[in-house]
mmCIF file of C-alpha atoms in Angstrom:
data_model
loop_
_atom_site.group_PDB
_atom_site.id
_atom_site.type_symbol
_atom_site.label_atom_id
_atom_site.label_comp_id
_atom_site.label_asym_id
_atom_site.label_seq_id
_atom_site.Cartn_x
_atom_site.Cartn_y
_atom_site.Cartn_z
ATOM 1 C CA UNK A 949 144.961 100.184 111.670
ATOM 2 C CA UNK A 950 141.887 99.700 113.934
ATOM 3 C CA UNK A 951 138.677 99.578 112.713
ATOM 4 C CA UNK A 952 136.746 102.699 111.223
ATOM 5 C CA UNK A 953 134.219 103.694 114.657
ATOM 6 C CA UNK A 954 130.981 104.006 111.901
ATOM 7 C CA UNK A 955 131.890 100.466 110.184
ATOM 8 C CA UNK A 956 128.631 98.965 111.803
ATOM 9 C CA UNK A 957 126.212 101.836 110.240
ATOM 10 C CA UNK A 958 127.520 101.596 106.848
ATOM 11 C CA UNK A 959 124.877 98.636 105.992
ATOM 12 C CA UNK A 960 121.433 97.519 107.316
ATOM 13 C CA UNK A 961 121.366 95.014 109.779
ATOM 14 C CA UNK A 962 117.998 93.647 108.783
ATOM 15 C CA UNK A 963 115.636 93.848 105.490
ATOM 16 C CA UNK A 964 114.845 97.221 104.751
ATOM 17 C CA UNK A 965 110.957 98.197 106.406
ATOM 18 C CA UNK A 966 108.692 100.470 104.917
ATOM 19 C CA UNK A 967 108.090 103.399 107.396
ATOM 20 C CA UNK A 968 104.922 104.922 107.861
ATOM 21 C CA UNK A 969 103.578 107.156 105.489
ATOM 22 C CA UNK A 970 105.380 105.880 102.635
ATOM 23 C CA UNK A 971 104.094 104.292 99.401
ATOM 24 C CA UNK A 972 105.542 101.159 98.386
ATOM 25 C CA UNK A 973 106.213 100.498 94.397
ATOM 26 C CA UNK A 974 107.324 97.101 93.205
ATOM 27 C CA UNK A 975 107.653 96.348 89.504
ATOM 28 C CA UNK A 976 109.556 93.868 87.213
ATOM 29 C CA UNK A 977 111.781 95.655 85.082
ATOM 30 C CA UNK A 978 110.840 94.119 81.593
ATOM 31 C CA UNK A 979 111.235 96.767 79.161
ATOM 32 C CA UNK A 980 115.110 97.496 79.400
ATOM 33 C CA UNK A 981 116.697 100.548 80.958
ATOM 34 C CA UNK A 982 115.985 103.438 81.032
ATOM 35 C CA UNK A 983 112.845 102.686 83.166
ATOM 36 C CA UNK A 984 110.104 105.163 84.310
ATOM 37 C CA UNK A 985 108.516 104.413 87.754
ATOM 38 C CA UNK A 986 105.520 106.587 88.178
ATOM 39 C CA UNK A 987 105.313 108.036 92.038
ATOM 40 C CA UNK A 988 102.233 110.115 91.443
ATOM 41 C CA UNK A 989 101.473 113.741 92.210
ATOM 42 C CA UNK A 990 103.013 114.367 88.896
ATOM 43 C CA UNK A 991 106.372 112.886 90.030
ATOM 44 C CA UNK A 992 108.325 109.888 88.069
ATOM 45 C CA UNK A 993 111.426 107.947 88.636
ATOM 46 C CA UNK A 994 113.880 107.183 85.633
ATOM 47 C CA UNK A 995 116.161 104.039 86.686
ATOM 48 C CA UNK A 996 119.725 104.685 84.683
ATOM 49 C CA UNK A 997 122.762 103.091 84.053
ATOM 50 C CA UNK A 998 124.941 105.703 82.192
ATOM 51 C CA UNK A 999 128.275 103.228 80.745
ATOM 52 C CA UNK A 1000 128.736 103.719 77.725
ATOM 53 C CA UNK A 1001 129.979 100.171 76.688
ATOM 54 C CA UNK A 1002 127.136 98.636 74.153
ATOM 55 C CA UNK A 1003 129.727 96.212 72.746
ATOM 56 C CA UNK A 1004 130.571 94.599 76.656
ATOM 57 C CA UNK A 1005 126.513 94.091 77.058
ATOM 58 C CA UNK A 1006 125.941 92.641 73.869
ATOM 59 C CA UNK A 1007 128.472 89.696 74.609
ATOM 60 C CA UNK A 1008 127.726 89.171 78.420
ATOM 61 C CA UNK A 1009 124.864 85.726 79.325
ATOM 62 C CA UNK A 1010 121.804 88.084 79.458
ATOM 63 C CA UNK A 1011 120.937 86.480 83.071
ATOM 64 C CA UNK A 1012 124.316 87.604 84.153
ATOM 65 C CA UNK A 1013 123.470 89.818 87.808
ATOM 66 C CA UNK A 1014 124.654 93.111 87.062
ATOM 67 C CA UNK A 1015 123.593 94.805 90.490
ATOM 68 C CA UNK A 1016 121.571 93.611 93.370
ATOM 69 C CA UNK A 1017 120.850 94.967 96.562
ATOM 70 C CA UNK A 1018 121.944 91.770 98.062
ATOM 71 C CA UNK A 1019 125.348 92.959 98.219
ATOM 72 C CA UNK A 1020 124.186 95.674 100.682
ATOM 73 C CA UNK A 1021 122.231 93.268 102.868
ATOM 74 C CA UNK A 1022 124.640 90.667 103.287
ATOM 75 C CA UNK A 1023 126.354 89.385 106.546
ATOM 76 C CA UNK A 1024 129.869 91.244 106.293
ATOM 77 C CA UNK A 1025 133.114 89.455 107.323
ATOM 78 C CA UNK A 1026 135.216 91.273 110.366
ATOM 79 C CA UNK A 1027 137.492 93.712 109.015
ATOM 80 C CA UNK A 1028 141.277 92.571 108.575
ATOM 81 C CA UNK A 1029 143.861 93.834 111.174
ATOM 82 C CA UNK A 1030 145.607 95.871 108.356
ATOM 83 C CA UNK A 1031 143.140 97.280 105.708
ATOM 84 C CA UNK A 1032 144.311 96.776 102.076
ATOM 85 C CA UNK A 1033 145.043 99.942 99.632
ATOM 86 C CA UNK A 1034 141.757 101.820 98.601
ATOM 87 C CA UNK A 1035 140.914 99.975 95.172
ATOM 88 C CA UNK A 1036 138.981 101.780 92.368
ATOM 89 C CA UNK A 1037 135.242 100.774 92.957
ATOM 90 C CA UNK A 1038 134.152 98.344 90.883
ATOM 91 C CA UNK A 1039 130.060 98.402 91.057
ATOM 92 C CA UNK A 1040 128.110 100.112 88.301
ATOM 93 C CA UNK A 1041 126.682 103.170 89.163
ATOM 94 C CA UNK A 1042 123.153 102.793 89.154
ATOM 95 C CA UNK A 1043 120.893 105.577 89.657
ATOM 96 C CA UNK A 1044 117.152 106.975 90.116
ATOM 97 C CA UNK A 1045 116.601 110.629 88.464
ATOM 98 C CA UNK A 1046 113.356 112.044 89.859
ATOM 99 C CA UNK A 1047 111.604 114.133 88.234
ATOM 100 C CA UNK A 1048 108.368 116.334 88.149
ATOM 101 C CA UNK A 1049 107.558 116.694 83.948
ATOM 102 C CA UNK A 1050 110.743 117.859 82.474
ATOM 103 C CA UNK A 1051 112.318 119.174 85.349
ATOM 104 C CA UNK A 1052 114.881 116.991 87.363
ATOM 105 C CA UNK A 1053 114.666 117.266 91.352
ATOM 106 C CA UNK A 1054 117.439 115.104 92.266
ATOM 107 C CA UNK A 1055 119.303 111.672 91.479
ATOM 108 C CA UNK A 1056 119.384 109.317 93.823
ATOM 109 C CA UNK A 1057 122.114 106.560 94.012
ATOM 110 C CA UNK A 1058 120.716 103.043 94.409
ATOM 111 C CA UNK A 1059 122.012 101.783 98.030
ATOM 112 C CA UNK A 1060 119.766 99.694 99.955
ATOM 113 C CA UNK A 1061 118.006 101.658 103.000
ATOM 114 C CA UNK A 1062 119.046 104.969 101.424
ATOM 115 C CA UNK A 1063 117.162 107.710 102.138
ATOM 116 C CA UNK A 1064 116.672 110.979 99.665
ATOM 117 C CA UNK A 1065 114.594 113.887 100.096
ATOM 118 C CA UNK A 1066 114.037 115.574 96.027
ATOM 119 C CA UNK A 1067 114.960 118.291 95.872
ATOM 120 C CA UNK A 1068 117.292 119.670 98.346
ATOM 121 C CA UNK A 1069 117.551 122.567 99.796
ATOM 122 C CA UNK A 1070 119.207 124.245 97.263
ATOM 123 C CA UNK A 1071 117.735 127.522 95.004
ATOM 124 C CA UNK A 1072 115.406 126.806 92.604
ATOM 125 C CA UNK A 1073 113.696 129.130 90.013
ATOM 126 C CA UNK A 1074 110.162 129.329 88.522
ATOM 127 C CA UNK A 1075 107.559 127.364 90.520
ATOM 128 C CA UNK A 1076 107.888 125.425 93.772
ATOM 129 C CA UNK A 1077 108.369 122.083 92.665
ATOM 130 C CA UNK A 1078 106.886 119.132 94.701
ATOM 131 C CA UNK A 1079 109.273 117.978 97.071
ATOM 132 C CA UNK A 1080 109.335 114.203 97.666
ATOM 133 C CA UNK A 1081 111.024 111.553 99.536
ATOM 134 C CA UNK A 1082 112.655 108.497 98.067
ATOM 135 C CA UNK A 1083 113.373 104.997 99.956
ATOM 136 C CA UNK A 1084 115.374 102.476 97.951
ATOM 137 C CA UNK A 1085 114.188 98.951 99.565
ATOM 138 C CA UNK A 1086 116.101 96.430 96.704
ATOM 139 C CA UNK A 1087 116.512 95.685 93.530
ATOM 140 C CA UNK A 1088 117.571 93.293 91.011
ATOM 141 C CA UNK A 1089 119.311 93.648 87.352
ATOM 142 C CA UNK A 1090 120.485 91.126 85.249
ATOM 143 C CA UNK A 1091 122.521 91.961 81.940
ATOM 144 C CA UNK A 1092 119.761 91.384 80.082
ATOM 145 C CA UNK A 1093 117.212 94.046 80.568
ATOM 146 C CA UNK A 1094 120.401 96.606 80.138
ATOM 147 C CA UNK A 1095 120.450 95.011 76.526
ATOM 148 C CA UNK A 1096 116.874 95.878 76.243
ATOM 149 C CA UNK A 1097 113.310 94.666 76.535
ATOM 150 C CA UNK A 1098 112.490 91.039 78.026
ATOM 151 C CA UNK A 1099 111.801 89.332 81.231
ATOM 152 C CA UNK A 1100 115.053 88.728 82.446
ATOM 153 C CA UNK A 1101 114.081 88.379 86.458
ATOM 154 C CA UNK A 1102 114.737 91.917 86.758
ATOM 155 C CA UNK A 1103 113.165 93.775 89.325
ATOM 156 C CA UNK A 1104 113.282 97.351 91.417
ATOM 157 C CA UNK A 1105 111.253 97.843 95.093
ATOM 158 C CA UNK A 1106 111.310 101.257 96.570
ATOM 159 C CA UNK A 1107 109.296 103.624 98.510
ATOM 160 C CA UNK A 1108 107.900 107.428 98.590
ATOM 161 C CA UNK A 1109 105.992 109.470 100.115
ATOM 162 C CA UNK A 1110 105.588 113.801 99.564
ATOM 163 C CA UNK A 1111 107.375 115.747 101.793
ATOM 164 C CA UNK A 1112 106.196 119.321 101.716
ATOM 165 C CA UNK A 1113 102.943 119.270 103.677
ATOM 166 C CA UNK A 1114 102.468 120.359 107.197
ATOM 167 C CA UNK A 1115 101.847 118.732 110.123
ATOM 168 C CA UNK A 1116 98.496 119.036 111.558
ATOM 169 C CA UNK A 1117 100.549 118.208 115.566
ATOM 170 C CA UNK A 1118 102.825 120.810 116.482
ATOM 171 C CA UNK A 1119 105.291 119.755 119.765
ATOM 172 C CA UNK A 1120 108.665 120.599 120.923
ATOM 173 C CA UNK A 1121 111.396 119.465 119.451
ATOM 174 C CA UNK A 1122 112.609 116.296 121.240
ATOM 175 C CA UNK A 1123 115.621 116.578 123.259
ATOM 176 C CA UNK A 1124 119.052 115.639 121.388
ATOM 177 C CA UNK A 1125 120.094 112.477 123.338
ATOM 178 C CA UNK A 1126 123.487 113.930 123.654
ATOM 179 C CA UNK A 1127 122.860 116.407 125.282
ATOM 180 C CA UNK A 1128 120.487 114.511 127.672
ATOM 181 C CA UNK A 1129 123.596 112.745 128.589
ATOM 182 C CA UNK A 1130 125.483 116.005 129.086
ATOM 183 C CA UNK A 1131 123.055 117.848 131.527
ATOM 184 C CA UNK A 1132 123.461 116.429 135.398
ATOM 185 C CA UNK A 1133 121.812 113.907 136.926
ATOM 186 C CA UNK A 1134 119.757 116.258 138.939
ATOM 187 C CA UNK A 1135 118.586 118.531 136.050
ATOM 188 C CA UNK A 1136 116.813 114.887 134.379
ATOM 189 C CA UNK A 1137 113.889 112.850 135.220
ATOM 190 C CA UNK A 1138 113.221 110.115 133.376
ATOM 191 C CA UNK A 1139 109.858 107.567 132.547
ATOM 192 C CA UNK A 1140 109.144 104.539 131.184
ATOM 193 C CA UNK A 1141 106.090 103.704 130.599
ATOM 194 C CA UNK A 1142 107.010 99.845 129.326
ATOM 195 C CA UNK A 1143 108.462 97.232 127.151
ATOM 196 C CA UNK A 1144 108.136 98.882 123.333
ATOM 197 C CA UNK A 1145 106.159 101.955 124.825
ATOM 198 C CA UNK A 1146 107.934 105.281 124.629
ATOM 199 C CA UNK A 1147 110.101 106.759 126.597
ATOM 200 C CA UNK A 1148 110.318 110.114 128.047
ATOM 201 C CA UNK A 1149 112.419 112.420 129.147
ATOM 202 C CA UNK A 1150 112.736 116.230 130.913
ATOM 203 C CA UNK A 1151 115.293 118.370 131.987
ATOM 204 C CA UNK A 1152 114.015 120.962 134.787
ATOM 205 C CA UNK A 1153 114.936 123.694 133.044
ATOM 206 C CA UNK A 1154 111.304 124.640 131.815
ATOM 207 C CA UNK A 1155 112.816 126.656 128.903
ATOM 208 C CA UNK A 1156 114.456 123.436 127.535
ATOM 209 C CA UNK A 1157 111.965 120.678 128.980
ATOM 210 C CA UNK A 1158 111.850 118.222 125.669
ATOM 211 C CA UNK A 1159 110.301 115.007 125.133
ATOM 212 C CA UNK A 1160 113.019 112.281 124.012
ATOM 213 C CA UNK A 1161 111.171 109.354 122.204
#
C-alpha cells in the first residue's frame, strides 16, 4: 500500500513558534489534575484526564511520563511498504476545556501545533460568549501530578489570543494559490520583491485581481 499523500503534514517539522498576536502561558503543573490555566478576559483553561482507573495511578513510579508532546515532535521513521492492521490507540486522552465562568466553549485535544478557535461556529444561546483561540505548544505529565499535588517535573506551554475583534485593515482576500495555478499564463503577473519579502501576485481580470502573500 503506498504511502498516505498527507503523511508529511500530520506532525510539525520544527518546534512549535508562537505567532503573532498570541499570548504565551507556561506553568509547572504542581497541584495535580484537574488544572486551571487562567487566559484572561474572563476565559480559563481546565487541563483533564478523564480515566477512570485510581487503582492503576496509585501503583505506577510517580515520575513515570504519562504524555509528552515529544511524541508529536519527534523525527518519524519512513513508513513500511505494507502498513500493519489499525491498532486501538493507546495514548491517554488528554484534554483542555475552555471556558468563560461556568459556561464551556470548547475542548481542545492536546496535539502539539494544534490549533482551536472556542467556540465554533455552532448556535449558542444567551449572551455572545468571548470567542478565543487556543495554540497547544508542549507539554509534559508524569504519573505523579495525575495522583495529585507535588512537583513531579510536570509542565503545560500553550498560547492564546481573542478572536472576535475586527480588523482595523480591510484588503481583498488573497488569491487561493490553486487557482493561481489554474488561470493561464497570460491572465498572471507575478513580483518579487526579495529573499523573505513578500510576494505578489495578479490576475488581469480586475474583478478578481488578489494579492497572494
Amino acid at each position: 500500500m503506498p504511502p498516505f499523500p498527507i503523511d508529511r503534514y500530520l506532525l510539525p517539522e520544527t518546534p512549535v513558534e508562537v505567532p503573532d498576536g498570541f499570548t504565551e502561558v507556561r506553568q509547572s503543573l504542581t497541584a495535580g489534575l484537574p488544572h486551571r490555566v487562567e487566559l484572561g478576559a474572563g476565559v480559563h483553561a481546565v487541563l483533564i484526564l478523564p480515566t477512570g482507573l485510581a487503582r492503576q495511578w496509585l501503583n505506577t513510579d510517580p515520575l513515570a511520563v504519562v504524555s509528552s508532546s515529544a511524541d508529536d515532535l519527534a523525527p518519524r521513521p519512513a513508513p513500511p511498504a505494507v502498513l500493519p492492521p489499525p491498532a486501538l490507540v493507546g495514548r491517554v486522552p488528554l484534554r483542555l476545556v475552555v471556558r468563560q465562568g461556568m459556561r464551556i466553549l470548547g475542548s481542545v485535544p492536546l496535539a502539539a501545533g494544534l490549533r482551536r478557535v472556542c467556540p465554533d461556529a455552532g448556535p449558542s444561546t444567551g449572551p455572545a460568549p468571548i470567542v478565543v483561540e487556543l495554540l497547544v505548544l508542549g507539554w509534559l505529565l508524569h504519573a505523579g501530578t495525575v495522583r495529585g499535588s507535588g512537583d513531579y517535573g510536570s509542565s503545560l506551554a500553550l498560547a492564546w489570543r481573542r478572536a472576535d475583534r475586527a480588523v482595523d485593515q480591510f484588503g481583498p482576500p488573497p488569491i487561493n494559490e490553486f487557482v493561481w495555478r489554474r488561470r493561464p499564463p497570460a491572465q498572471r503577473v507575478e513580483s518579487e520583491l526579495g529573499p523573505g519579502r513578500l510576494r505578489y501576485r495578479y490576475l488581469l481580470d480586475k474583478k478578481l485581481r488578489r494579492v497572494l502573500r
